[in-house]
Tab-separated table of C-alpha atoms in Angstrom:
chain	number	residue	atom	x	y	z
A	1	MET	CA	-22.989	6.241	-50.508
A	2	PHE	CA	-22.613	3.121	-49.913
A	3	ILE	CA	-18.511	3.761	-50.069
A	4	ALA	CA	-18.560	6.846	-47.771
A	5	ALA	CA	-20.024	4.489	-45.153
A	6	TRP	CA	-16.893	2.285	-45.368
A	7	PRO	CA	-14.554	4.140	-43.830
A	8	LEU	CA	-17.139	4.795	-40.502
A	9	ALA	CA	-17.345	0.520	-40.592
A	10	ILE	CA	-13.809	0.597	-39.758
A	11	VAL	CA	-13.889	2.975	-37.062
A	12	LEU	CA	-16.239	1.972	-34.820
A	13	LEU	CA	-14.606	-1.917	-35.626
A	14	THR	CA	-11.626	0.106	-34.534
A	15	SER	CA	-13.089	1.311	-31.120
A	16	MET	CA	-14.981	-1.597	-30.760
A	17	SER	CA	-11.521	-4.196	-30.589
A	18	LEU	CA	-9.650	-1.030	-28.123
A	19	PRO	CA	-8.869	-2.966	-25.155
A	20	ALA	CA	-10.316	-1.083	-21.609
A	21	GLU	CA	-7.910	1.237	-19.733
A	22	PRO	CA	-7.943	-1.027	-15.997
A	23	ALA	CA	-9.882	0.330	-13.212
A	24	PRO	CA	-7.752	1.176	-10.117
A	25	LEU	CA	-9.186	-0.773	-7.299
A	26	SER	CA	-12.271	-0.134	-5.119
A	27	PRO	CA	-12.584	0.363	-1.288
A	28	ARG	CA	-14.620	-2.302	-1.205
A	29	GLU	CA	-12.401	-4.552	-3.408
A	30	PHE	CA	-9.371	-3.187	-1.648
A	31	ARG	CA	-10.759	-4.081	1.711
A	32	SER	CA	-12.097	-8.034	0.635
A	33	LEU	CA	-8.994	-8.766	-0.779
A	34	SER	CA	-6.870	-7.175	2.688
A	35	ARG	CA	-9.099	-9.928	4.758
A	36	LYS	CA	-8.590	-12.494	2.263
A	37	CYS	CA	-4.834	-12.660	1.261
A	38	ALA	CA	-3.316	-10.225	4.286
A	39	PRO	CA	-5.681	-10.869	7.648
A	40	TRP	CA	-3.014	-9.686	9.762
A	41	VAL	CA	-2.788	-6.347	8.435
A	42	ALA	CA	-5.177	-3.729	9.641
A	43	PRO	CA	-6.777	-2.850	5.872
A	44	SER	CA	-6.475	0.700	5.940
A	45	THR	CA	-2.844	0.273	7.356
A	46	LEU	CA	-2.810	-1.087	3.475
A	47	ALA	CA	-4.355	0.502	2.402
A	48	ALA	CA	-2.782	3.889	3.470
A	49	ILE	CA	0.499	2.174	1.559
A	50	ALA	CA	-1.311	1.334	-1.366
A	51	LYS	CA	-2.713	4.643	-2.203
A	52	ILE	CA	1.175	6.521	-1.577
A	53	GLU	CA	2.722	2.910	-3.639
A	54	SER	CA	0.231	2.791	-6.493
A	55	GLY	CA	-3.167	4.689	-5.954
A	56	PHE	CA	-4.510	1.023	-5.757
A	57	ASP	CA	-3.304	0.889	-9.664
A	58	THR	CA	-2.686	-3.117	-10.056
A	59	LEU	CA	-0.667	-2.402	-13.699
A	60	VAL	CA	1.903	-0.432	-12.627
A	61	ALA	CA	5.570	-0.211	-11.641
A	62	HIS	CA	8.493	1.629	-10.716
A	63	ASP	CA	12.020	0.978	-12.695
A	64	ASN	CA	14.098	2.231	-9.937
A	65	THR	CA	16.771	1.565	-12.479
A	66	THR	CA	15.827	4.219	-15.029
A	67	GLY	CA	13.460	6.170	-12.938
A	68	GLU	CA	10.343	5.465	-15.457
A	69	GLN	CA	6.653	5.542	-13.769
A	70	LEU	CA	5.080	2.265	-16.018
A	71	ARG	CA	1.883	1.485	-16.798
A	72	TRP	CA	0.191	-1.594	-19.041
A	73	ILE	CA	-3.449	-2.505	-20.001
A	74	ASP	CA	-3.059	-6.166	-19.467
A	75	HIS	CA	-1.913	-8.787	-17.261
A	76	LEU	CA	-0.280	-10.316	-19.845
A	77	GLU	CA	2.157	-6.837	-21.034
A	78	ALA	CA	2.514	-6.231	-18.120
A	79	THR	CA	4.472	-9.372	-17.136
A	80	ARG	CA	6.306	-9.313	-20.476
A	81	GLY	CA	7.326	-5.776	-19.239
A	82	ILE	CA	9.013	-6.902	-15.976
A	83	LYS	CA	10.771	-10.083	-17.358
A	84	GLU	CA	12.377	-7.705	-20.081
A	85	ARG	CA	13.585	-5.143	-17.942
A	86	LEU	CA	14.941	-8.293	-14.727
A	87	GLU	CA	16.697	-9.930	-17.642
A	88	ALA	CA	18.286	-6.399	-17.991
A	89	GLN	CA	18.935	-6.480	-14.572
A	90	HIS	CA	16.694	-3.638	-13.818
A	91	SER	CA	15.530	-3.570	-10.101
A	92	VAL	CA	11.722	-2.505	-10.711
A	93	ASP	CA	9.032	-1.816	-7.921
A	94	VAL	CA	5.885	-4.155	-9.246
A	95	GLY	CA	1.667	-4.073	-9.022
A	96	LEU	CA	-0.351	-2.488	-6.452
A	97	MET	CA	1.928	-2.659	-2.858
A	98	GLN	CA	4.566	-1.946	-5.647
A	99	ILE	CA	7.256	-5.064	-4.114
A	100	ASN	CA	10.399	-4.758	-5.220
A	101	SER	CA	12.196	-7.290	-7.537
A	102	LYS	CA	15.032	-8.158	-5.298
A	103	ASN	CA	12.148	-9.468	-2.825
A	104	PHE	CA	10.728	-11.873	-5.050
A	105	ALA	CA	12.244	-14.864	-4.238
A	106	MET	CA	11.533	-14.689	-0.675
A	107	LEU	CA	8.255	-13.333	-0.786
A	108	ASN	CA	7.959	-16.535	-3.259
A	109	LEU	CA	6.317	-14.128	-6.253
A	110	THR	CA	7.205	-14.268	-10.014
A	111	PRO	CA	6.203	-11.378	-12.169
A	112	GLU	CA	2.851	-12.502	-12.956
A	113	ARG	CA	2.078	-13.059	-9.437
A	114	ALA	CA	4.054	-9.909	-8.602
A	115	PHE	CA	0.546	-8.115	-10.774
A	116	GLU	CA	-2.038	-10.295	-8.747
A	117	PRO	CA	-3.283	-8.510	-5.737
A	118	CYS	CA	-4.229	-10.564	-3.904
A	119	ALA	CA	-0.025	-11.703	-3.891
A	120	SER	CA	0.802	-8.029	-3.490
A	121	LEU	CA	-1.264	-7.454	-0.428
A	122	SER	CA	0.721	-11.121	1.238
A	123	ALA	CA	3.346	-10.064	0.491
A	124	ALA	CA	3.216	-6.385	1.783
A	125	ALA	CA	2.141	-8.258	4.727
A	126	HIS	CA	5.177	-10.232	5.200
A	127	LEU	CA	7.072	-7.441	5.203
A	128	LEU	CA	5.162	-4.915	7.040
A	129	GLU	CA	5.293	-7.268	9.471
A	130	SER	CA	8.701	-8.624	9.691
A	131	ARG	CA	9.285	-4.890	11.074
A	132	TYR	CA	7.131	-3.850	12.787
A	133	ALA	CA	8.146	-4.467	16.778
A	134	GLY	CA	4.706	-4.559	17.908
A	135	GLY	CA	4.674	-2.604	21.707
A	136	THR	CA	2.829	-3.098	25.030
A	137	THR	CA	1.034	0.594	24.449
A	138	ALA	CA	-0.662	1.736	21.906
A	139	VAL	CA	2.020	4.208	22.058
A	140	ALA	CA	4.616	2.397	21.406
A	141	GLN	CA	2.174	-0.107	18.955
A	142	GLN	CA	2.270	3.663	16.776
A	143	LEU	CA	6.210	3.802	17.027
A	144	ALA	CA	6.749	0.804	16.113
A	145	LEU	CA	3.722	0.585	13.267
A	146	ARG	CA	5.222	4.106	11.433
A	147	ARG	CA	9.151	2.370	12.092
A	148	ALA	CA	8.114	-0.595	9.590
A	149	ILE	CA	6.239	1.744	6.700
A	150	SER	CA	9.774	3.183	6.871
A	151	ALA	CA	11.352	0.233	6.420
A	152	TYR	CA	8.753	-0.916	3.634
A	153	ASN	CA	9.758	2.503	1.711
A	154	THR	CA	14.005	2.872	2.688
A	155	GLY	CA	14.318	-0.812	4.469
A	156	ASP	CA	16.195	0.934	7.457
A	157	VAL	CA	13.416	1.671	10.560
A	158	THR	CA	14.030	5.635	10.622
A	159	ARG	CA	14.722	6.893	6.966
A	160	GLY	CA	11.303	6.672	6.220
A	161	PHE	CA	10.713	9.655	8.611
A	162	ALA	CA	13.618	11.970	6.954
A	163	ASN	CA	12.612	11.426	3.369
A	164	GLY	CA	9.154	12.066	4.167
A	165	TYR	CA	7.595	8.788	2.889
A	166	VAL	CA	5.630	7.896	7.016
A	167	ARG	CA	3.587	12.015	6.044
A	168	LYS	CA	2.461	10.787	3.315
A	169	VAL	CA	1.161	7.633	4.402
A	170	GLU	CA	0.120	9.011	7.600
A	171	SER	CA	-1.514	11.927	5.502
A	172	ALA	CA	-2.911	8.873	3.011
A	173	ALA	CA	-4.096	7.551	6.066
A	174	LYS	CA	-7.009	10.384	6.639
A	175	ASP	CA	-7.792	11.175	3.056
A	176	ILE	CA	-8.947	7.710	2.688
A	177	SER	CA	-10.792	7.110	6.115
A	178	SER	CA	-14.092	8.189	4.765
A	179	LEU	CA	-14.058	5.542	1.485
A	180	LEU	CA	-13.141	2.677	3.538
A	181	GLU	CA	-15.397	3.464	6.627
A	182	ARG	CA	-18.143	2.642	3.545
A	183	THR	CA	-17.405	-0.699	3.247
A	184	LEU	CA	-17.786	-1.874	6.642
A	185	GLU	CA	-20.735	-3.547	8.087
A	186	PRO	CA	-22.394	-1.226	11.463
A	187	THR	CA	-21.134	-4.268	13.060
A	188	ALA	CA	-17.680	-4.323	11.676
A	189	ARG	CA	-14.375	-2.788	13.475
A	190	ASP	CA	-10.784	-2.136	11.338
A	191	VAL	CA	-9.012	-4.760	12.920
A	192	PRO	CA	-6.453	-7.429	11.688
A	193	HIS	CA	-7.992	-10.943	11.996
A	194	LEU	CA	-5.246	-13.298	12.767
A	195	GLU	CA	-6.459	-16.803	11.047
A	196	ALA	CA	-2.622	-18.377	11.380
A	197	PRO	CA	-0.734	-19.432	14.514
A	198	GLY	CA	2.489	-17.012	14.734
A	199	ARG	CA	1.364	-14.380	13.127
A	200	LYS	CA	2.410	-10.942	14.444
A	201	ALA	CA	-1.382	-8.424	14.519
A	202	VAL	CA	-0.284	-4.849	12.313
A	203	PRO	CA	-2.177	-2.506	14.169
A	204	PRO	CA	-4.086	0.875	11.391
A	205	LEU	CA	-2.567	3.329	11.639
A	206	LEU	CA	-3.959	5.957	14.244
A	207	GLN	CA	-3.202	10.061	14.551
A	208	GLN	CA	-2.383	11.760	17.464
A	209	SER	CA	-5.650	13.167	18.597
A	210	GLN	CA	-6.968	9.694	17.972
A	211	GLN	CA	-4.281	8.387	20.653
A	212	ALA	CA	-5.228	10.552	23.259
A	213	ASN	CA	-9.032	9.971	22.588
A	214	ARG	CA	-8.599	6.321	23.536
A	215	LYS	CA	-6.746	7.634	26.697
A	216	LYS	CA	-9.493	9.938	27.597
A	217	GLN	CA	-12.274	6.572	27.017
A	218	PRO	CA	-11.219	3.016	27.869
A	219	ASN	CA	-14.561	2.230	26.727
A	220	GLN	CA	-14.040	3.480	23.111
A	221	ASP	CA	-13.194	0.839	20.862
A	222	SER	CA	-9.336	0.884	20.983
A	223	TRP	CA	-8.803	0.058	17.136
A	224	ASP	CA	-12.226	2.118	15.902
A	225	ILE	CA	-9.317	3.839	13.350
A	226	TRP	CA	-11.979	6.567	11.941
A	227	GLY	CA	-14.777	7.229	14.459
A	228	SER	CA	-12.881	9.713	16.648
A	229	TYR	CA	-10.323	11.609	14.610
A	230	GLN	CA	-10.207	15.552	14.776
A	231	PRO	CA	-9.356	16.793	10.915
A	232	ASP	CA	-7.671	20.363	13.044
A	233	ARG	CA	-5.065	18.478	15.357
A	234	ALA	CA	-2.105	20.340	17.253
A	235	GLY	CA	1.128	19.185	18.634
A	236	ALA	CA	3.637	17.007	17.354
A	237	ASP	CA	3.489	14.019	15.627
A	238	PRO	CA	4.461	11.615	17.547
A	239	SER	CA	6.541	8.736	15.319
A	240	GLY	CA	9.495	11.070	15.656
A	241	PRO	CA	10.855	13.913	12.994
A	242	THR	CA	9.418	14.549	9.217
A	243	GLY	CA	13.069	15.078	7.524
A	244	SER	CA	13.173	18.319	4.827
A	245	GLN	CA	10.270	18.731	2.428
A	246	ALA	CA	12.568	18.567	-0.612
A	247	ALA	CA	14.037	14.537	0.343
A	248	LYS	CA	12.946	12.285	-1.983
A	249	ALA	CA	10.412	10.283	-0.971
A	250	ARG	CA	11.831	6.969	-2.368
A	251	GLU	CA	15.005	5.146	-1.948
A	252	PRO	CA	15.341	2.610	-4.411
A	253	ALA	CA	18.660	1.494	-2.867
A	254	ASN	CA	17.058	-0.729	-0.583
A	255	PRO	CA	12.927	-0.280	-1.088
A	256	ASN	CA	11.315	-2.641	1.170
A	257	LYS	CA	13.960	-4.695	2.245
A	258	LEU	CA	13.236	-7.718	5.189
A	259	VAL	CA	16.149	-8.586	6.865
A	260	PHE	CA	17.470	-6.811	9.727
A	261	ASP	CA	19.819	-4.243	8.664
């Protein structure tokens, strides 16, 4: 009886020592971090990109050299794994916002910092801002935002339309709307908060029907992105062509490139 109890005790002790699987960031956690670490970009814009890039998981990577999708259970293990791949001259997309390793130096990232959600959000915001041209009208701003999102994925302001990436981010923005909205205070708005001089405010990603509603109701908050969305919208996407459905969503040769082509 006493001897038979040992295997059970060993099993229990072993199970207790296993590290827990890291959970993806919750909508509330993501919004709080985005406000703190990347206040000049609308949280919903960053959230839509994060949903496509990592599913809000902070300890993931994509090895562009081998095509592997990677996930770890702790920060130390993840950092070690990325260092090994960088030493082998691999191109790797890392962390919450999948920042490409070729951009680490210019964004002041290390393998350790690339897995930190705050550093990843700040880097993504810099990349988006660098390619966001703005505009004098809401329509022009939305087109500029979609071009910046295209460049985030491919390094080019048009290829992200052709490979379907922009369309995926638009779809993600719709999917996460209700989740992100629940994290807002009753009087809060999904707008960028400029806290550093010289920053360009990167707006929320609005749908076509939302832009039309803004024209009809000029007194309505122009960036209440989730308030008036109509799920059964009709008409062409104002952002431009979406390309072949068979095109790859990821173009690893030059992902989230900072400099202009």
